Tab-separated table of N, CA, C and O in Angstrom:
chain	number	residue	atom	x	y	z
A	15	UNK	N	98.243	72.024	132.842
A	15	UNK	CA	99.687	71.840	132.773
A	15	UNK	C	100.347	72.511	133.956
A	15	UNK	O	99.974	73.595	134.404
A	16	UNK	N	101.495	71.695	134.501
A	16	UNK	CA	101.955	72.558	136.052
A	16	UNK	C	103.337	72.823	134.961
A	16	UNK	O	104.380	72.173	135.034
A	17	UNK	N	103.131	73.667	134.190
A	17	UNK	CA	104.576	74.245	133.627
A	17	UNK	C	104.759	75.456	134.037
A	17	UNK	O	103.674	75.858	134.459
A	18	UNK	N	105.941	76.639	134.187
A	18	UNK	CA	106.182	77.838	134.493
A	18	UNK	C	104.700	78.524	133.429
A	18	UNK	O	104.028	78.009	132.535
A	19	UNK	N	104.682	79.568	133.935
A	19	UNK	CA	103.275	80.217	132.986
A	19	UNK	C	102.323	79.448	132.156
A	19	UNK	O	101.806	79.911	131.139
A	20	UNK	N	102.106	78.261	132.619
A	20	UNK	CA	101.302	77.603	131.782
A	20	UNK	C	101.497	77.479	130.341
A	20	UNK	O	100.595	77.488	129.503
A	21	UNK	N	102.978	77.340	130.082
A	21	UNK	CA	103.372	77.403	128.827
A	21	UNK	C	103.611	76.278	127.712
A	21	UNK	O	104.230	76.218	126.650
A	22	UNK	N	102.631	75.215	128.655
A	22	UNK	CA	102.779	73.592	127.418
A	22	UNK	C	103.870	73.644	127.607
A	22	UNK	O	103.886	74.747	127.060
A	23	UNK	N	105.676	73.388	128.091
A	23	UNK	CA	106.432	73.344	127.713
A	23	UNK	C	106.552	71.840	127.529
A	23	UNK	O	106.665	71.754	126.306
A	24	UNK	N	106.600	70.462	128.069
A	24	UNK	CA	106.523	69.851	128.022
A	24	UNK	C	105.569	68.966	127.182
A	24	UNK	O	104.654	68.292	127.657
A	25	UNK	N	106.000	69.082	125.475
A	25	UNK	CA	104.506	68.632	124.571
A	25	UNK	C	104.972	67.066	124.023
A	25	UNK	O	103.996	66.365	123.753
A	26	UNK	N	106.203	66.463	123.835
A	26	UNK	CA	106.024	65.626	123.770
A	26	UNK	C	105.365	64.371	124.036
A	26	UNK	O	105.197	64.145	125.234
A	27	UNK	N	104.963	63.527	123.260
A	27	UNK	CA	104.506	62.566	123.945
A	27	UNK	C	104.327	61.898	125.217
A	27	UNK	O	103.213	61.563	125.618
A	28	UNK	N	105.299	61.714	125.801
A	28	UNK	CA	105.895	61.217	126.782
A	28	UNK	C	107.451	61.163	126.655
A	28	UNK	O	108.112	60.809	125.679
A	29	UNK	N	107.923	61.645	128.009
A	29	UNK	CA	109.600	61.618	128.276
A	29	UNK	C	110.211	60.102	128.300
A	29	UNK	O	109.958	59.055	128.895
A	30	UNK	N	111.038	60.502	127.446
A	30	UNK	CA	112.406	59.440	127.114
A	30	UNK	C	113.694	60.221	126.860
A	30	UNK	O	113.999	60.659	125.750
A	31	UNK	N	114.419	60.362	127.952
A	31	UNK	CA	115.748	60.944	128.518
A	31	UNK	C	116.312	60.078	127.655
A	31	UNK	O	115.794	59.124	127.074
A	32	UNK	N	117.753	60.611	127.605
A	32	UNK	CA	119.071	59.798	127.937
A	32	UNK	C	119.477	58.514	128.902
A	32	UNK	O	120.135	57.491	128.715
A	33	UNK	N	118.782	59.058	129.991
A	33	UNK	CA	118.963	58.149	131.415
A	33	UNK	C	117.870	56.955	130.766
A	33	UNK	O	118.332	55.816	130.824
A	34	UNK	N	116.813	57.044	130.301
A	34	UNK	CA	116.009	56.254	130.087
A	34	UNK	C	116.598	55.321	129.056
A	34	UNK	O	116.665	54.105	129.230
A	35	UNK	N	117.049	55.984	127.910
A	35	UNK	CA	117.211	55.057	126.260
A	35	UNK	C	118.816	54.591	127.162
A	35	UNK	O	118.605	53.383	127.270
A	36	UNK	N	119.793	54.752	127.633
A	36	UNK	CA	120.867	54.403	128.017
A	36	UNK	C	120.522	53.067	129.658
A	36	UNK	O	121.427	52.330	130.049
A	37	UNK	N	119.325	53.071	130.217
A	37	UNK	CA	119.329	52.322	130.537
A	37	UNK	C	118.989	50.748	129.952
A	37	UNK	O	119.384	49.590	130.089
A	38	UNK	N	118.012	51.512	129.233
A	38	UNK	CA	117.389	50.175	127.931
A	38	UNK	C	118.698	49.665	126.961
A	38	UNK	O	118.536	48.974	125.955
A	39	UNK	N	119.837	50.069	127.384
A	39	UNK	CA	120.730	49.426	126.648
A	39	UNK	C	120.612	50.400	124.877
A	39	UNK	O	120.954	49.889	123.811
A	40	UNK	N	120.122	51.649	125.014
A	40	UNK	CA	120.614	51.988	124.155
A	40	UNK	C	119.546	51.941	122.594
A	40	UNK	O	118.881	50.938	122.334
A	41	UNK	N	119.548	52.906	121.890
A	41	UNK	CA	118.315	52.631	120.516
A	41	UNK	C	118.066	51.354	119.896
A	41	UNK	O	117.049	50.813	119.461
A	42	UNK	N	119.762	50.893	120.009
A	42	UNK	CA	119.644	49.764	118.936
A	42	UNK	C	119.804	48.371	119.957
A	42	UNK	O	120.458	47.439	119.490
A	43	UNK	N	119.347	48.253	121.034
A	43	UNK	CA	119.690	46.953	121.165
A	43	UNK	C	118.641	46.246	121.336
A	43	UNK	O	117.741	46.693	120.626
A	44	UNK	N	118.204	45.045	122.146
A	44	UNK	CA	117.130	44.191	122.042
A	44	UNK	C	116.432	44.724	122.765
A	44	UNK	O	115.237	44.841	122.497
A	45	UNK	N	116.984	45.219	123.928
A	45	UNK	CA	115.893	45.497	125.001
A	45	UNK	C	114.704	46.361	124.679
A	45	UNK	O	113.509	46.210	124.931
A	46	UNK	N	115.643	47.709	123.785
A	46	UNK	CA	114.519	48.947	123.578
A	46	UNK	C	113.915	48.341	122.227
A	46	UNK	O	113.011	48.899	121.604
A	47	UNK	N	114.522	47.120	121.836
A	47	UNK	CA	113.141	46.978	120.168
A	47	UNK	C	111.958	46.498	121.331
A	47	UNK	O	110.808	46.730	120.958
A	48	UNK	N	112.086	45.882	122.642
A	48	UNK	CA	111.004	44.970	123.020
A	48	UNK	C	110.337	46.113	124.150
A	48	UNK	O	109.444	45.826	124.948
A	49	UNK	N	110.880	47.246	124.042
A	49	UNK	CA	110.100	48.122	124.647
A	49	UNK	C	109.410	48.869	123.452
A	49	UNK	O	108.210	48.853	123.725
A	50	UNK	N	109.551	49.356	122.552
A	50	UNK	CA	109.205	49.631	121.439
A	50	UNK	C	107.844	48.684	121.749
A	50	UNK	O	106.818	49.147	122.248
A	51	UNK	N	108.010	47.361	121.386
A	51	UNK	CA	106.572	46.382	120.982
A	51	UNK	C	106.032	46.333	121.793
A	51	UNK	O	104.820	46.353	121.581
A	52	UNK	N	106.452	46.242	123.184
A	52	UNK	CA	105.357	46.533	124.570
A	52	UNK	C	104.356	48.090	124.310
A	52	UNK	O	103.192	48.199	124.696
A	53	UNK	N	104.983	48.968	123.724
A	53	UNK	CA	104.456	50.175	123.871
A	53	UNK	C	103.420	50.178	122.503
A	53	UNK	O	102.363	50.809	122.502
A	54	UNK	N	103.875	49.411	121.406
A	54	UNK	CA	103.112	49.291	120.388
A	54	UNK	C	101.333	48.208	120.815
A	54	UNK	O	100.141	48.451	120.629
A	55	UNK	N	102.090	47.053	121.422
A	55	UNK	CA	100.880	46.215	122.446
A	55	UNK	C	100.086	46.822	123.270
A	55	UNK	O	98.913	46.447	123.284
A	56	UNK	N	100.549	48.026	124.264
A	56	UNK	CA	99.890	48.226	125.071
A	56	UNK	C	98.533	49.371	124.441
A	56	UNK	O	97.369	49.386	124.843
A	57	UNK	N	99.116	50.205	123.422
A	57	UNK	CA	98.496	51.054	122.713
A	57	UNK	C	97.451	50.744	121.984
A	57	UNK	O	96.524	51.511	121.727
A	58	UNK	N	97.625	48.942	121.411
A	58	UNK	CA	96.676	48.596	120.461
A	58	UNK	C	95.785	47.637	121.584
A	58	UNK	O	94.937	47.094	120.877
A	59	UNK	N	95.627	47.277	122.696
A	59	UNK	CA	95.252	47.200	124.030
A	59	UNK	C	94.526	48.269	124.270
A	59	UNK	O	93.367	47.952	124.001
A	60	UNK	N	94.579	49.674	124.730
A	60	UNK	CA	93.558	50.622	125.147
A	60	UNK	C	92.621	50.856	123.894
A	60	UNK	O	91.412	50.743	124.094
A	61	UNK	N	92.999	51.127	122.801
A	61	UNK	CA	92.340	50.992	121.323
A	61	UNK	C	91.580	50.378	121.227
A	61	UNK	O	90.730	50.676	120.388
A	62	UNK	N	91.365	48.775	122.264
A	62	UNK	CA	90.259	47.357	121.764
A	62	UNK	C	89.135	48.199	122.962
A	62	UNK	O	87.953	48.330	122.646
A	63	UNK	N	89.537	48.615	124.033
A	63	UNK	CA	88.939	48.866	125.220
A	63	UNK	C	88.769	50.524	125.136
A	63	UNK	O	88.958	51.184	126.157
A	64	UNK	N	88.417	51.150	123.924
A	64	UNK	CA	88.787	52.643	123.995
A	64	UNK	C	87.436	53.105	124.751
A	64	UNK	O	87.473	54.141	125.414
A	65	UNK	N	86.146	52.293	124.657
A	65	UNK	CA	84.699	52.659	124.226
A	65	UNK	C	84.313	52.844	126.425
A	65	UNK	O	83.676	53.678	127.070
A	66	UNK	N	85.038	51.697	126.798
A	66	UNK	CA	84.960	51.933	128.452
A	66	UNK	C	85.630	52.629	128.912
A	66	UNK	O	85.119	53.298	129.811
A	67	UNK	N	87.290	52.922	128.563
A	67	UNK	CA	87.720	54.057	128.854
A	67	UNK	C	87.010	55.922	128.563
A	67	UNK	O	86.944	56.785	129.439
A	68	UNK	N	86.694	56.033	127.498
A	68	UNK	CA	86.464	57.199	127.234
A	68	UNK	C	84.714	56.891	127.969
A	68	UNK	O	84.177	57.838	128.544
A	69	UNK	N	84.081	55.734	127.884
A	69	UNK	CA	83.004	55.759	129.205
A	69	UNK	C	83.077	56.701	130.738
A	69	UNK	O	82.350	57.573	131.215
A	70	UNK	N	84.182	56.112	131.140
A	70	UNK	CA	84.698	56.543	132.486
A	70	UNK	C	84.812	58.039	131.937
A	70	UNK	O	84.023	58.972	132.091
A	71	UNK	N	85.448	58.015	131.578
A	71	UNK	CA	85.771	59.897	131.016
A	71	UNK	C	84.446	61.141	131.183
A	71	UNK	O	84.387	62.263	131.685
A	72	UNK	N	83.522	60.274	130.493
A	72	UNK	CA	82.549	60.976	129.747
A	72	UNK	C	81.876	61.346	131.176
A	72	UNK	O	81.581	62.477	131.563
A	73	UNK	N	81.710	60.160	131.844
A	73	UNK	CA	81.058	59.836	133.271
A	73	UNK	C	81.484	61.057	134.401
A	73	UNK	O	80.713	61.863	134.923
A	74	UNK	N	82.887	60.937	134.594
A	74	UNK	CA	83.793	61.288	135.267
A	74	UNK	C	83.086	63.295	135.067
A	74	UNK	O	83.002	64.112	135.984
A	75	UNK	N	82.745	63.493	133.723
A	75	UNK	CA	82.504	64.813	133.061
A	75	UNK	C	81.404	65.349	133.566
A	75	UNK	O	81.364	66.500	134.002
A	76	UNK	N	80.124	64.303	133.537
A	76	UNK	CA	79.181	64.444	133.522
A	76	UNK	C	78.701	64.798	134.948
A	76	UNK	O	77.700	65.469	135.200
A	77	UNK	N	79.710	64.155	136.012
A	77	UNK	CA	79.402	64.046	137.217
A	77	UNK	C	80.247	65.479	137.915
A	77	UNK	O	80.360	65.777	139.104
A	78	UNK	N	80.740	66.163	136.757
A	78	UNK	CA	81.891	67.399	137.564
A	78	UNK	C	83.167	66.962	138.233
A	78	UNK	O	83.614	67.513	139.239
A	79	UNK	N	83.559	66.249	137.805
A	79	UNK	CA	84.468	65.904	138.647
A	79	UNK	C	85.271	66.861	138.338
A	79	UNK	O	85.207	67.299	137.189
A	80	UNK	N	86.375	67.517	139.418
A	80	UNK	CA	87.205	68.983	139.128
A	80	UNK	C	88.421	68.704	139.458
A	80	UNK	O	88.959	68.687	140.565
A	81	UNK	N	89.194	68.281	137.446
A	81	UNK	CA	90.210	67.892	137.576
A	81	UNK	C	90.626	68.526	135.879
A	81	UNK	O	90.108	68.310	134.784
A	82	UNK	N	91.827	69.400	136.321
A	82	UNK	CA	92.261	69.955	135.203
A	82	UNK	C	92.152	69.504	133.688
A	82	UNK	O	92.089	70.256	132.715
A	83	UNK	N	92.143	68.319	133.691
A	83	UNK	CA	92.088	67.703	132.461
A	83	UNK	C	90.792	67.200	132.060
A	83	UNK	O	90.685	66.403	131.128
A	84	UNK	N	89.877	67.597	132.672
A	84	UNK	CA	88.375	67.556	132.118
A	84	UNK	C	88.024	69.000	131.741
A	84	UNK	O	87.157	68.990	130.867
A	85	UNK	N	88.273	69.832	131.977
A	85	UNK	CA	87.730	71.040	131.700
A	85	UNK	C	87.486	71.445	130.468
A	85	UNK	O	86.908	72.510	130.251
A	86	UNK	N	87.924	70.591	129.460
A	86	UNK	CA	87.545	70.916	128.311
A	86	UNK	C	85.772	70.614	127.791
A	86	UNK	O	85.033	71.118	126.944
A	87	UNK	N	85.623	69.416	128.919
A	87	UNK	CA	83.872	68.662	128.449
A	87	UNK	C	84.116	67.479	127.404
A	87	UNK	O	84.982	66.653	127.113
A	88	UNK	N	82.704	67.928	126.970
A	88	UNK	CA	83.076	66.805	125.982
A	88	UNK	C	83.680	66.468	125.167
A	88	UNK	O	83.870	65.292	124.854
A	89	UNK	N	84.337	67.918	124.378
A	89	UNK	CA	85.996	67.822	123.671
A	89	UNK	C	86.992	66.729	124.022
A	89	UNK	O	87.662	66.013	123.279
A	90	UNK	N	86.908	66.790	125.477
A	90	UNK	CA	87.684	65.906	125.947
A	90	UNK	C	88.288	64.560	125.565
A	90	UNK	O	89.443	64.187	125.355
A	91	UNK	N	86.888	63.858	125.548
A	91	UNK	CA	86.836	62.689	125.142
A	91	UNK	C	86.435	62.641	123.630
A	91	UNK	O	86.517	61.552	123.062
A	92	UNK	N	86.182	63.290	123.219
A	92	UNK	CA	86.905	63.465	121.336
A	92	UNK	C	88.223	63.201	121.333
A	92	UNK	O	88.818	62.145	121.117
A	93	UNK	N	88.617	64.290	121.600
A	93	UNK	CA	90.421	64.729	122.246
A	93	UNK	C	91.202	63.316	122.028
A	93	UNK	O	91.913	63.052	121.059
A	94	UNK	N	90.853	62.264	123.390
A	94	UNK	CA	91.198	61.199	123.631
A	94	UNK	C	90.568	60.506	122.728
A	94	UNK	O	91.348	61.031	121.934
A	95	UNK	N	89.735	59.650	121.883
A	95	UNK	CA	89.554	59.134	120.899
A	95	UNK	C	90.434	59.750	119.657
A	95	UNK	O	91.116	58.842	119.182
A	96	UNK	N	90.619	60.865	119.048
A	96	UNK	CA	91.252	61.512	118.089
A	96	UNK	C	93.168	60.966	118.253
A	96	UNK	O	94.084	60.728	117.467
A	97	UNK	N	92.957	60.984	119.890
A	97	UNK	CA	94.439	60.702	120.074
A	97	UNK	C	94.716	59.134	120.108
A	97	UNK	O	95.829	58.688	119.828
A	98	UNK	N	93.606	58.292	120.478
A	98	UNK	CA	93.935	57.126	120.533
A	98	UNK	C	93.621	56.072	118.926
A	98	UNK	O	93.355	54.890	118.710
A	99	UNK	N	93.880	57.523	117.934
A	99	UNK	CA	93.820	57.128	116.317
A	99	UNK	C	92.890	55.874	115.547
A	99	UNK	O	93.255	55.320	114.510
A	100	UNK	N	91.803	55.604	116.180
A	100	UNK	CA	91.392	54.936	116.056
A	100	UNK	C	90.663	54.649	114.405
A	100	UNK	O	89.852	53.725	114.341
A	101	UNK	N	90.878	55.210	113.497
A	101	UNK	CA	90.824	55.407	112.117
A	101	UNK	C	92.118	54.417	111.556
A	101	UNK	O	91.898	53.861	110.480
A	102	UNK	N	93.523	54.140	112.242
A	102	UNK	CA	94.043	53.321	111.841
A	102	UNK	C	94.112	52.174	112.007
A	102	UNK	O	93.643	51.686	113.035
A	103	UNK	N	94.842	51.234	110.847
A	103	UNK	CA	94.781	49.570	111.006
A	103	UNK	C	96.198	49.302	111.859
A	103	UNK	O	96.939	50.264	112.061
A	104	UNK	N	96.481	48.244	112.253
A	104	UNK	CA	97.466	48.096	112.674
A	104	UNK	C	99.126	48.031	112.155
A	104	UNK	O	100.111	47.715	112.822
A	105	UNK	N	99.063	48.355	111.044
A	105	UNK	CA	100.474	48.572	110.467
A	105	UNK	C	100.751	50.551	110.431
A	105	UNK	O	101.714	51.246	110.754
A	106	UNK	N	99.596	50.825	109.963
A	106	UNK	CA	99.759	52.913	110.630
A	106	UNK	C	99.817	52.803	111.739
A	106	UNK	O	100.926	53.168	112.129
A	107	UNK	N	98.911	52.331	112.872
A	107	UNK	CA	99.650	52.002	114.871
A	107	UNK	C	100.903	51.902	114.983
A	107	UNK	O	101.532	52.480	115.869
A	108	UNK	N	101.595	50.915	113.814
A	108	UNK	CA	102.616	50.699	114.571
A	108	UNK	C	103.665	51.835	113.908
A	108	UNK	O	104.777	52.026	114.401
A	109	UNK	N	103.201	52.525	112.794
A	109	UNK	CA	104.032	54.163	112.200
A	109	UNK	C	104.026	54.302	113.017
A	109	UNK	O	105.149	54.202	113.513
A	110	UNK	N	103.068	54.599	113.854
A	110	UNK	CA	102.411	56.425	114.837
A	110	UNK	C	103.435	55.518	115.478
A	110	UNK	O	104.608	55.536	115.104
A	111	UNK	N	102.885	54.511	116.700
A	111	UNK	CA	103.785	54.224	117.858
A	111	UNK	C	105.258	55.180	117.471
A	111	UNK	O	105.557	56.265	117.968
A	112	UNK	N	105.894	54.537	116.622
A	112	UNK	CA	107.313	54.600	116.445
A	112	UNK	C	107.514	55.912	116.088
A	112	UNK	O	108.435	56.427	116.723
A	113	UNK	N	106.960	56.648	115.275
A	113	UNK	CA	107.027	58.271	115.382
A	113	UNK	C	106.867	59.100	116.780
A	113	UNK	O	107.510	60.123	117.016
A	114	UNK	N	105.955	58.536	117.640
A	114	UNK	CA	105.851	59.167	118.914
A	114	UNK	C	107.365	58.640	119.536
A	114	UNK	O	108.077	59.424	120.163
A	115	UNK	N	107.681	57.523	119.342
A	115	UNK	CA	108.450	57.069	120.163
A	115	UNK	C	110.202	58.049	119.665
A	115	UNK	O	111.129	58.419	120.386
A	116	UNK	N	110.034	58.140	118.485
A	116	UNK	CA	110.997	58.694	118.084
A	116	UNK	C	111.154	60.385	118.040
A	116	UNK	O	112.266	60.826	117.750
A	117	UNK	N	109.916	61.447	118.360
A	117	UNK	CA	109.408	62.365	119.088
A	117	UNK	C	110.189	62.838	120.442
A	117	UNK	O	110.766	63.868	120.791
A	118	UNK	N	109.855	61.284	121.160
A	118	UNK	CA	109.774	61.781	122.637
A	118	UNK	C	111.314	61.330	122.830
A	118	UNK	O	111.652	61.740	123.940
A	119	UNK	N	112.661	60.482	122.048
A	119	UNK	CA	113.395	60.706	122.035
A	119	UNK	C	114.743	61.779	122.441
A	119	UNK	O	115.539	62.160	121.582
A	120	UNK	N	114.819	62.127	123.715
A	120	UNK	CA	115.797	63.401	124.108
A	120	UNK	C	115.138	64.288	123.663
A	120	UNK	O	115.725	65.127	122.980
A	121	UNK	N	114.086	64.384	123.827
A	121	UNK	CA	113.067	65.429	123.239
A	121	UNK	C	113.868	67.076	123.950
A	121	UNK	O	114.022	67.207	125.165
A	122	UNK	N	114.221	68.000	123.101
A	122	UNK	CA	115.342	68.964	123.759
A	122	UNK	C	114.109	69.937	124.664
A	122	UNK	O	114.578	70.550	125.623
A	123	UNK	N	112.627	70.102	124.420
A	123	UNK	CA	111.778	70.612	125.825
A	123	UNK	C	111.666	69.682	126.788
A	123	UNK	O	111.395	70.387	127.760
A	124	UNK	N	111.693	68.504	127.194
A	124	UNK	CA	111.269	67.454	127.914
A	124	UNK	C	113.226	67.813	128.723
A	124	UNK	O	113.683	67.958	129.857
A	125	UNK	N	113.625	67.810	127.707
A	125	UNK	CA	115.379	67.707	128.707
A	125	UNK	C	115.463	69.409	129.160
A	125	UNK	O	116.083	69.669	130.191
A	126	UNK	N	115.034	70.181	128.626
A	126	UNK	CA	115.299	71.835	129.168
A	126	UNK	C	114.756	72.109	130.821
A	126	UNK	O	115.325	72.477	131.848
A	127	UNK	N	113.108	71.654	130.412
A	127	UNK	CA	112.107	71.528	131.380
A	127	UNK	C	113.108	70.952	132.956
A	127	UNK	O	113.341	71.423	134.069
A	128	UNK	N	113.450	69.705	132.202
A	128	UNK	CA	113.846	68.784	133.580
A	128	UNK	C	115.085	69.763	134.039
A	128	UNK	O	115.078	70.275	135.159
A	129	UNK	N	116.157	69.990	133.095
A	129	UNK	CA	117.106	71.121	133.460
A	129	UNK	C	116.797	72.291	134.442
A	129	UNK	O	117.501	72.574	135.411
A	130	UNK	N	115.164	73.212	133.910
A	130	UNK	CA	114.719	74.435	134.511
A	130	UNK	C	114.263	73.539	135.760
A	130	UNK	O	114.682	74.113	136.765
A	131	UNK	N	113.635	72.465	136.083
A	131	UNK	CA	113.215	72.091	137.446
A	131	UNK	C	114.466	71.686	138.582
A	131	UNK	O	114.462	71.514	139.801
A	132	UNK	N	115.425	71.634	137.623
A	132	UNK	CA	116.444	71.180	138.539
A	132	UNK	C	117.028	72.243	139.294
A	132	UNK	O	117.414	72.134	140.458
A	133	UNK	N	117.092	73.513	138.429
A	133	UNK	CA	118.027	74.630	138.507
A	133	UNK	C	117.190	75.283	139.496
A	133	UNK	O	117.757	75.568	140.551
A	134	UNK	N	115.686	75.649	139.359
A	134	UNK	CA	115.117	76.296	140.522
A	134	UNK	C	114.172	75.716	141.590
A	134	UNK	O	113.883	76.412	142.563
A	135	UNK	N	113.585	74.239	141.426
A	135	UNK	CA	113.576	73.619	142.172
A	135	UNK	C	114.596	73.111	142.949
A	135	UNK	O	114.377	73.447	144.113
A	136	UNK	N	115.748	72.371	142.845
A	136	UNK	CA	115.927	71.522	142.873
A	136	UNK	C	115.433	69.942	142.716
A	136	UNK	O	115.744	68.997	143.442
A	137	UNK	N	114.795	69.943	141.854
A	137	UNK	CA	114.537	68.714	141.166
A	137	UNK	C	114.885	67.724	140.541
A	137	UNK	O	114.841	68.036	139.350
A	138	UNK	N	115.312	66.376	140.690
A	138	UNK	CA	116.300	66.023	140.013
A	138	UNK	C	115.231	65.201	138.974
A	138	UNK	O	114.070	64.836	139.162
A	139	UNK	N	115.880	65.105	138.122
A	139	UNK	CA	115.175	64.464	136.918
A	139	UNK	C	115.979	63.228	136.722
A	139	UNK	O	115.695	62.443	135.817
């Protein structure tokens, strides 16, 4: 994690600002239901293909490659299978999707973070 002290600050899912849901026209309109289902598609997409992805992973491990996010080993790619929920059918996918999605919502660390990078970086978020 490149956070101040290595402090996870940034745990949400993935960032979805204001700037983001206000460009999509907003929670409720068409655009963000069809980003919603792209994100639900694309998820149940890496899920069909999980077995070559976490391949590469395992590979990637095996060979040392020295990149922060392997250092765990083979956890790793547990890690990523555990996360890519593969125990559910496609109506719990599409819970989770929408719980993450509703998570990473103005998520108030994801907006602080971008705030603290702005203030002593100058970073604009």
């Amino acid at each position: 994690w490149n956070t101040p002290g290595s402090l996870n600050w940034e745990t949400c899912p993935f960032k979805l600002n204001e700037e983001y849901i206000d460009f999509l026209g907003g929670t409720d309109s068409g655009i963000y239901a069809y980003f919603e289902a792209l994100l639900l598609t694309g998820f149940l997409e890496i899920r069909k293909n999980y077995q070559e992805i976490t391949g590469i992973v395992a590979m990637m491990i095996r060979n040392n490659v020295k990149l922060p996010c392997l250092a765990g080993g083979r956890q790793v790619v547990h890690s990523l299978e555990k996360r890519l929920a593969l125990d559910l059918n496609m109506s719990e996918c599409a819970n989770l999707v929408k719980q993450l999605i509703e998570i990473s919502e103005n998520n108030w660390k994801s907006v602080s973070y971008d705030e603290f990078n702005f203030r002593t970086n100058g970073i604009c978020f």
